[in-house]
Coordinates of C-alpha atoms and ligand atoms in Angstrom, one line a residue:
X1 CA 50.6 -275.9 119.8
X2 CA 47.8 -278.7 119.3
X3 CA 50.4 -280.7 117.4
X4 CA 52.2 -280.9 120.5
X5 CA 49.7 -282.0 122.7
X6 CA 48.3 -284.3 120.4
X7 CA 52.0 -286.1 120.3
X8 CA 52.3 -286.1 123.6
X9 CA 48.8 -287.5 124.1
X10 CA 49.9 -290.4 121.5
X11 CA 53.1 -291.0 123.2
X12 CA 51.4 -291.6 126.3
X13 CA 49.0 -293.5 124.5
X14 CA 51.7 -295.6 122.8
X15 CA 53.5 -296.4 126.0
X16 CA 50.6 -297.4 128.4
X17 CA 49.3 -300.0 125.4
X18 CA 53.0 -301.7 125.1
X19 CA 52.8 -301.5 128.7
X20 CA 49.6 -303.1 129.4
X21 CA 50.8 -305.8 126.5
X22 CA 54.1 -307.0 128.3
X23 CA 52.0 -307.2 130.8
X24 CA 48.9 -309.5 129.3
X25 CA 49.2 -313.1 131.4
X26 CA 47.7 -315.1 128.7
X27 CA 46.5 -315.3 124.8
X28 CA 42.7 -314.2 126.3
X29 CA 44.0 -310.7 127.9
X30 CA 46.4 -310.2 124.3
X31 CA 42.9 -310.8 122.6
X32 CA 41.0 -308.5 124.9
X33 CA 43.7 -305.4 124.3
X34 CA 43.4 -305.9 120.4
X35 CA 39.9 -305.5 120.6
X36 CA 40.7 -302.7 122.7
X37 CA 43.1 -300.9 121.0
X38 CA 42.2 -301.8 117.4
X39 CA 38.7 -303.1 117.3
X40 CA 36.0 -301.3 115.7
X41 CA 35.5 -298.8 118.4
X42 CA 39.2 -299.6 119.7
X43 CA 41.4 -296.1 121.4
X44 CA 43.1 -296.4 117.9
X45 CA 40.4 -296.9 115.3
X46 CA 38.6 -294.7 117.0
X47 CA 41.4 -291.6 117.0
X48 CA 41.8 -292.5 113.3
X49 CA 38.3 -291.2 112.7
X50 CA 38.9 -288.2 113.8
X51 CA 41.6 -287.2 111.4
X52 CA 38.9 -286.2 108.7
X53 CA 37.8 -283.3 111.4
X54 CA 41.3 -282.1 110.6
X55 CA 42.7 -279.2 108.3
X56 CA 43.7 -280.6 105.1
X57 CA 47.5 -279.3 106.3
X58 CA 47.7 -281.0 110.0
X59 CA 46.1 -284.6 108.1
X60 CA 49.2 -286.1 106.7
X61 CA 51.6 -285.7 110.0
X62 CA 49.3 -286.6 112.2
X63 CA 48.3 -289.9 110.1
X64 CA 51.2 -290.7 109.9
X65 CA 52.2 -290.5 113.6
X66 CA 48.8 -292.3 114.4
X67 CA 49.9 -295.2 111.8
X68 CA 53.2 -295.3 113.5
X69 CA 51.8 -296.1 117.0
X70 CA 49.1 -298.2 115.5
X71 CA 52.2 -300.4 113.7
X72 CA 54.1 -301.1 117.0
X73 CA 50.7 -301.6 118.8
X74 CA 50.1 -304.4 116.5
X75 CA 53.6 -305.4 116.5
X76 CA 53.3 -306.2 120.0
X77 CA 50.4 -307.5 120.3
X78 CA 51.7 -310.7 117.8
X79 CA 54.7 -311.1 119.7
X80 CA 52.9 -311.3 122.9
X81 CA 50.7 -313.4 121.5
X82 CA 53.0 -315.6 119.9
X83 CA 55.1 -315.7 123.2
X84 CA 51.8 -316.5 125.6
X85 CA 51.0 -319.5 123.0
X86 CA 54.4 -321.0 124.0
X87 CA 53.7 -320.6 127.5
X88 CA 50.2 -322.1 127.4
X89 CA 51.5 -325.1 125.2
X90 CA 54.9 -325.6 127.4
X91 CA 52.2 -325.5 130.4
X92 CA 50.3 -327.9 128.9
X93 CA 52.8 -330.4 128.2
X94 CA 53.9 -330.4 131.7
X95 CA 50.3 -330.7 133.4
X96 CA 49.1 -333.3 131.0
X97 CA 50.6 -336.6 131.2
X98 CA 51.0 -339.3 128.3
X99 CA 49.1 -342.5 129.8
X100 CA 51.5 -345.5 129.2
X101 CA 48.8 -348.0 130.2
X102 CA 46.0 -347.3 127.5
X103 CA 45.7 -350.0 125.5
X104 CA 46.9 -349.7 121.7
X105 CA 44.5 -349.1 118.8
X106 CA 44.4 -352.7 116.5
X107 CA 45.9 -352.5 113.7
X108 CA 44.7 -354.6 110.5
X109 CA 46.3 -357.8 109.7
X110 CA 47.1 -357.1 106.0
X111 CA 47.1 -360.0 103.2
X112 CA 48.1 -361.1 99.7
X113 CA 46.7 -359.8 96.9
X114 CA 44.6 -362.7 94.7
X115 CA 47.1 -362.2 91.8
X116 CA 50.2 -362.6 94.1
X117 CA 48.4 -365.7 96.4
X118 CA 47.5 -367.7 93.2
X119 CA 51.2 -367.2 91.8
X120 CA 52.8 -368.1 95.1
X121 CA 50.5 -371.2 95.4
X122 CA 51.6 -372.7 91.9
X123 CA 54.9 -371.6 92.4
X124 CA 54.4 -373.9 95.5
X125 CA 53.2 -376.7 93.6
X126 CA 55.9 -376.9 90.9
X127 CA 58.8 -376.6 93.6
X128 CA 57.5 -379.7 95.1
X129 CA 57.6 -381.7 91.4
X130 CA 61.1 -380.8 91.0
X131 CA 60.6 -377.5 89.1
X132 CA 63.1 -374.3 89.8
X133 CA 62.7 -370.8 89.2
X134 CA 63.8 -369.0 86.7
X135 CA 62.9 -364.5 85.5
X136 CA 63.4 -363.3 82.0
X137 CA 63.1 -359.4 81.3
X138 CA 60.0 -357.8 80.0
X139 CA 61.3 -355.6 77.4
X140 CA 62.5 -358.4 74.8
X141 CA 63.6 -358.6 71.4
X142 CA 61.7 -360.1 68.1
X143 CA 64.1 -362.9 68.4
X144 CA 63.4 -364.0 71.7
X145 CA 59.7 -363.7 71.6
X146 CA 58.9 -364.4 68.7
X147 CA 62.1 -365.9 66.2
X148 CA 63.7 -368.5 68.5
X149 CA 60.5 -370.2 69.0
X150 CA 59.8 -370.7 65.4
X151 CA 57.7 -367.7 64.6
X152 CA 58.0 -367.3 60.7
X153 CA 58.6 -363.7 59.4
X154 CA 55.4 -364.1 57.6
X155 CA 53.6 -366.9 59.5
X156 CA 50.1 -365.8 61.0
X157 CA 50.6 -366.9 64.3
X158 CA 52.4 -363.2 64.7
X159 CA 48.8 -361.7 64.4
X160 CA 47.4 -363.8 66.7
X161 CA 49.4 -361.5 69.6
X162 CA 48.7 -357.9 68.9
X163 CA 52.0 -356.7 70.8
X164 CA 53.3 -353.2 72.1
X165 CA 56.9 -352.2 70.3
X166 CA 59.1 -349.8 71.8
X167 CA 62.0 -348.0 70.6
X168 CA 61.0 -347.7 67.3
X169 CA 59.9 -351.4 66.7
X170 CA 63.8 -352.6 67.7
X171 CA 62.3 -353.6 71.3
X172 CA 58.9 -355.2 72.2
X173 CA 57.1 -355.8 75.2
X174 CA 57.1 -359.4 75.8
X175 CA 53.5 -361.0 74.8
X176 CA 54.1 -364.4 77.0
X177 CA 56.4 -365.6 79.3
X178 CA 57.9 -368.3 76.6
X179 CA 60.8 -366.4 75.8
X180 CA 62.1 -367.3 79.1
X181 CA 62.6 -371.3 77.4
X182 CA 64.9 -369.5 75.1
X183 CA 67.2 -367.7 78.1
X184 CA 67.1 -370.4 80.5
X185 CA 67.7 -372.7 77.4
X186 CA 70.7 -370.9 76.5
X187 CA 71.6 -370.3 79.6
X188 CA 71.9 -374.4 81.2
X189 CA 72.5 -377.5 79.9
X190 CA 69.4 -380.0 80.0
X191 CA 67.8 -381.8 81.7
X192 CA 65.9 -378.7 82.8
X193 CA 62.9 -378.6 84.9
X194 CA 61.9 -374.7 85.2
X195 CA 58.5 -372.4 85.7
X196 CA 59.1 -368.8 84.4
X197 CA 56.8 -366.8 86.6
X198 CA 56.0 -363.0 85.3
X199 CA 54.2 -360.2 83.7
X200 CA 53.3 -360.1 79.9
X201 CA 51.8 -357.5 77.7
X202 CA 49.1 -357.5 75.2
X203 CA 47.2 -354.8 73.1
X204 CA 44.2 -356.0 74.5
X205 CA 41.4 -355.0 76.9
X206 CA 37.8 -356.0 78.0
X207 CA 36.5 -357.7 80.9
X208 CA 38.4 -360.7 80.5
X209 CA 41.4 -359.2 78.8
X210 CA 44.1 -356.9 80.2
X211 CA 47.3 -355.2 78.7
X212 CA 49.1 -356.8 81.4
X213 CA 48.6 -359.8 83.0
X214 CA 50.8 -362.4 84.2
X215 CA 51.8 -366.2 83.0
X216 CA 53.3 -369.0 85.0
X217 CA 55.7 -371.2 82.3
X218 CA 56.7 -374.4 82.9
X219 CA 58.8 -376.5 80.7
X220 CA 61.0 -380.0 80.8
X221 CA 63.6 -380.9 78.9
X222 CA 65.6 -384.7 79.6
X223 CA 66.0 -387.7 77.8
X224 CA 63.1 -390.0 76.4
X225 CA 60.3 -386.9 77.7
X226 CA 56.8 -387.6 75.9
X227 CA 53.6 -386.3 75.9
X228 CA 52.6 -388.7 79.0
X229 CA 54.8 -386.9 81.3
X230 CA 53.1 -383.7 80.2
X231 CA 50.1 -385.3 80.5
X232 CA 51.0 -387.2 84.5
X233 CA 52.9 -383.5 85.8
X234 CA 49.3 -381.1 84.1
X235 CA 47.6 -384.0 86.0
X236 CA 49.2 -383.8 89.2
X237 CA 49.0 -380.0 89.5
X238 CA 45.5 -379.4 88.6
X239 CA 44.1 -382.0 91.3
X240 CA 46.9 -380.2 93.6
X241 CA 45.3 -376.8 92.4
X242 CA 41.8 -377.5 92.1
X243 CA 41.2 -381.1 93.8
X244 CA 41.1 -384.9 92.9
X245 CA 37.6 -384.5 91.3
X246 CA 38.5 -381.7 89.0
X247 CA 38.8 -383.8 85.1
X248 CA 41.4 -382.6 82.4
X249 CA 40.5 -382.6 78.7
X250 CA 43.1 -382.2 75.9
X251 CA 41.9 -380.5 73.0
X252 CA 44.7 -380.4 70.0
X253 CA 45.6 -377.0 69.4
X254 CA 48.3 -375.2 67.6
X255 CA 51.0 -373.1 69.0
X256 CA 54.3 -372.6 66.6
X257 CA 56.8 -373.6 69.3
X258 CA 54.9 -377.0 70.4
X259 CA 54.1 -380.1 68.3
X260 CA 52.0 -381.3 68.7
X261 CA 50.3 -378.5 70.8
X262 CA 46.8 -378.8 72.7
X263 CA 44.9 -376.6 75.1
X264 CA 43.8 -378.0 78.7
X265 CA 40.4 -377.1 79.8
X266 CA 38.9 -378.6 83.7
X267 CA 35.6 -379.3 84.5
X268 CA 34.3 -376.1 85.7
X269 CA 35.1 -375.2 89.6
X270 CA 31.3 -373.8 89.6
X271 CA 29.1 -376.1 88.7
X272 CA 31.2 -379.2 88.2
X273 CA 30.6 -379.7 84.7
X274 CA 27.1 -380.0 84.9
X275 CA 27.0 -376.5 82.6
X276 CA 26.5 -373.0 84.0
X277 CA 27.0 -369.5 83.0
X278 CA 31.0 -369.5 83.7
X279 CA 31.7 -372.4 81.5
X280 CA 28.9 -371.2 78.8
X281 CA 26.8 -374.5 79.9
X282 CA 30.3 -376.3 78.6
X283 CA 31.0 -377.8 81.7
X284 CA 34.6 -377.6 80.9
X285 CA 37.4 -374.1 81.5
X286 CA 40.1 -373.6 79.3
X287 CA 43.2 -373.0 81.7
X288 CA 46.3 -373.8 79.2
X289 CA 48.4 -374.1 76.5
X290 CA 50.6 -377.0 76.5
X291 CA 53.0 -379.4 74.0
X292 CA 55.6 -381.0 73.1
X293 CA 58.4 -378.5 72.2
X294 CA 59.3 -378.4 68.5
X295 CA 62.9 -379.8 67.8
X296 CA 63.4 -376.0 65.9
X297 CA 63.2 -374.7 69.1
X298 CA 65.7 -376.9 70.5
X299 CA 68.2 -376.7 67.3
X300 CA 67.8 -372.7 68.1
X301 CA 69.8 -373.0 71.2
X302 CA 72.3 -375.2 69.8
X303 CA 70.3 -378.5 71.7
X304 CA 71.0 -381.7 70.2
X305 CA 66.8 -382.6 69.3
X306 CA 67.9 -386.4 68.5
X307 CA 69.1 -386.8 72.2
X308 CA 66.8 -384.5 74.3
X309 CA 62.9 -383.8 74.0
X310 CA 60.9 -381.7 76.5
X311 CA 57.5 -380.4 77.1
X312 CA 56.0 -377.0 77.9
X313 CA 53.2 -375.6 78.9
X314 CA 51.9 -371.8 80.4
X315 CA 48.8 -370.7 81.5
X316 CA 47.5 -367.4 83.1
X317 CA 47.6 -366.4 86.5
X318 CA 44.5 -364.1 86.6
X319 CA 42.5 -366.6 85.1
X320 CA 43.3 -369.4 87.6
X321 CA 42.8 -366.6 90.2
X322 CA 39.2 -365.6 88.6
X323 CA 38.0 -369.4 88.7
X324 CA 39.4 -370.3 91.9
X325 CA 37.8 -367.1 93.6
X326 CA 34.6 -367.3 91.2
X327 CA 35.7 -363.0 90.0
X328 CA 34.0 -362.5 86.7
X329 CA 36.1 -359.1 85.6
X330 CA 39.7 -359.3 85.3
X331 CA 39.5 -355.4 86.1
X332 CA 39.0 -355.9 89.5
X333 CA 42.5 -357.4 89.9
X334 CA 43.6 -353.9 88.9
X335 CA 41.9 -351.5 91.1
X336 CA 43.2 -352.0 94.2
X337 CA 39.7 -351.3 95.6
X338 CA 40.5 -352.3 99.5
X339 CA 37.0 -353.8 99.8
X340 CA 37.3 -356.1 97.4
X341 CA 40.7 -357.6 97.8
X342 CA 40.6 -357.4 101.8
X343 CA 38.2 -360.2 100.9
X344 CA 41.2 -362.4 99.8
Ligands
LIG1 N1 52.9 -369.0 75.2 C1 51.6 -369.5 75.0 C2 50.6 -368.4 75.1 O1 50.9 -367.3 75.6 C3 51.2 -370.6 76.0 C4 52.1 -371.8 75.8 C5 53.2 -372.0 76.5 C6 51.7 -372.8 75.0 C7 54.0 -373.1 76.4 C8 52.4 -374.0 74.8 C9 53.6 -374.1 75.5 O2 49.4 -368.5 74.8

């Protein structure tokens, strides 16, 4: 007959703790009946010690019935707790009122990164000489990089880019922004007047190297074009760029789709030529590559070279970017470090 009353002592149990549960006002008074009821010395944990005092034959029913109650004890217990936290939040909301009049937090004024300033600032200055915009993809082919501006198969000058392929060698990615002559070429009918603006790609990296940078082309084609134009429009846009005082110097250079060809250095923006450790006590920077363009590029695109002669010239952004903000690693450019370009 224990059996009996010991069910009947559970049920009791069982219903008073639901009971007292539906009747808990807030998530405190569910926490106080868990401890309660199943805390170390809870009614429940405490009754499930007792089952080893009984024989081995009355242990797995009344277990079992004890495990039952325990189950819906904790059942309850959640949902009640579950339904008092939407209360006490719902409450909340309603007492607590949003204030309107608080002034905002300030947020950040946020800027141009040195790479995308410089380029937008020569882009500036050739728009104003007369010069219009033109892109060229960046996945080209060995004709367009390398063929249609007079690259020999075998001539050396290939070596002197060491360039990514892709697609098996049928596609490269482009190593300057010169191929964009040959579209735009193709494309109009001189006179041109055009800067090619972009990203190029070069096996290549220390602290004044990166795989990719970018390159601002420029190139005119018209009638009668000579190397004193070249030489009046490089003229113009340095002392635009770097101011009246900056000096040019031509050096002759070779490139295989100029001739002649030459490389423009300025007198350094540090120490104004007087020699320091940017212009390796030169006084002088190199900041581009420049000529005449060779007739074989013009006979290429099917240009009559007896009637129209042009000049071109490119240069590279991050290095008009490193003098003009005096960064000496290109890899800074890269990172993305907030402190350093917030200082732009
Ligand atoms: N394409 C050359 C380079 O990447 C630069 C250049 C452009 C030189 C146009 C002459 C004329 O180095």
């Amino acid at each position: 007959m224990g059996d009996i009353s010991i069910s009947g002592e559970l049920d009791r149990l069982k219903s008073e703790s639901l009971a007292q549960i539906a009747s808990a006002g807030s998530m405190d008074d569910v926490e106080k009946l868990r401890v309660f009821l199943l805390g170390r010395k809870g009614e429940i944990t405490s009754r499930l010690k007792t089952l080893s005092s009984l024989s081995q034959e009355e242990r797995p029913a009344a277990g079992a019935a004890l495990n039952a109650v325990k189950n819906s004890i904790e059942e309850a217990l959640s949902e009640r707790a579950s339904s008092m936290k939407k209360k006490e939040v719902t409450e909340r909301l309603e007492r607590e009122e949003f204030d309107v009049t608080l002034p905002g937090r300030p947020v950040g004024d946020g800027g141009f990164h040195p790479i995308g300033a410089v380029m937008d600032e020569l882009i500036g200055i050739f728009q104003e000489l007369g010069f219009s915009v033109v892109e060229g993809p960046e996945i080209e082919t060995d004709e367009y990089n390398f063929q249609m501006l007079n690259f020999p198969d075998d001539h050396p000058a290939r070596d002197m880019q060491d360039t990514f392929y892709v697609q098996n060698g049928a596609r490269l990615l482009r190593t300057h922004t010169s191929p964009v002559q040959i579209h735009a070429m193709l494309k109009r009918k001189p006179p041109l007047s055009v800067i090619a603006p972009g990203r190029v790609y070069r096996c290549d990296s220390d602290i004044t190297h990166s795989p990719v940078f970018h390159q601002l082309e420029g190139f005119h084609i018209a009638k009668d074009v000579n190397f004193g134009h070249l030489k009046g429009i490089l003229e113009l846009f340095i002392h635009r760029l770097y101011g009246k005082n900056t000096k040019l110097r031509f050096r002759p250079s070779f490139f295989p789709f100029t001739e002649p060809s030459a490389e423009v250095d300025v007198s350094c923006q540090i120490c104004s030529g007087k020699g320091c450790r940017v212009c390796k006590g030169s006084g002088w920077l190199e900041i581009l590559g420049a000529g005449m363009i060779d007739p074989n590029v013009l006979k290429a695109v099917g240009y009559d070279s007896e009637k129209w002669t042009g000049f071109a010239f490119g240069m590279g952004i991050e290095r008009v970017a490193m003098l003009k903000y005096g960064i000496d690693d290109i890899r800074l450019l890269y990172e993305n470090d907030i402190k350093f370009i917030s200082q732009f």
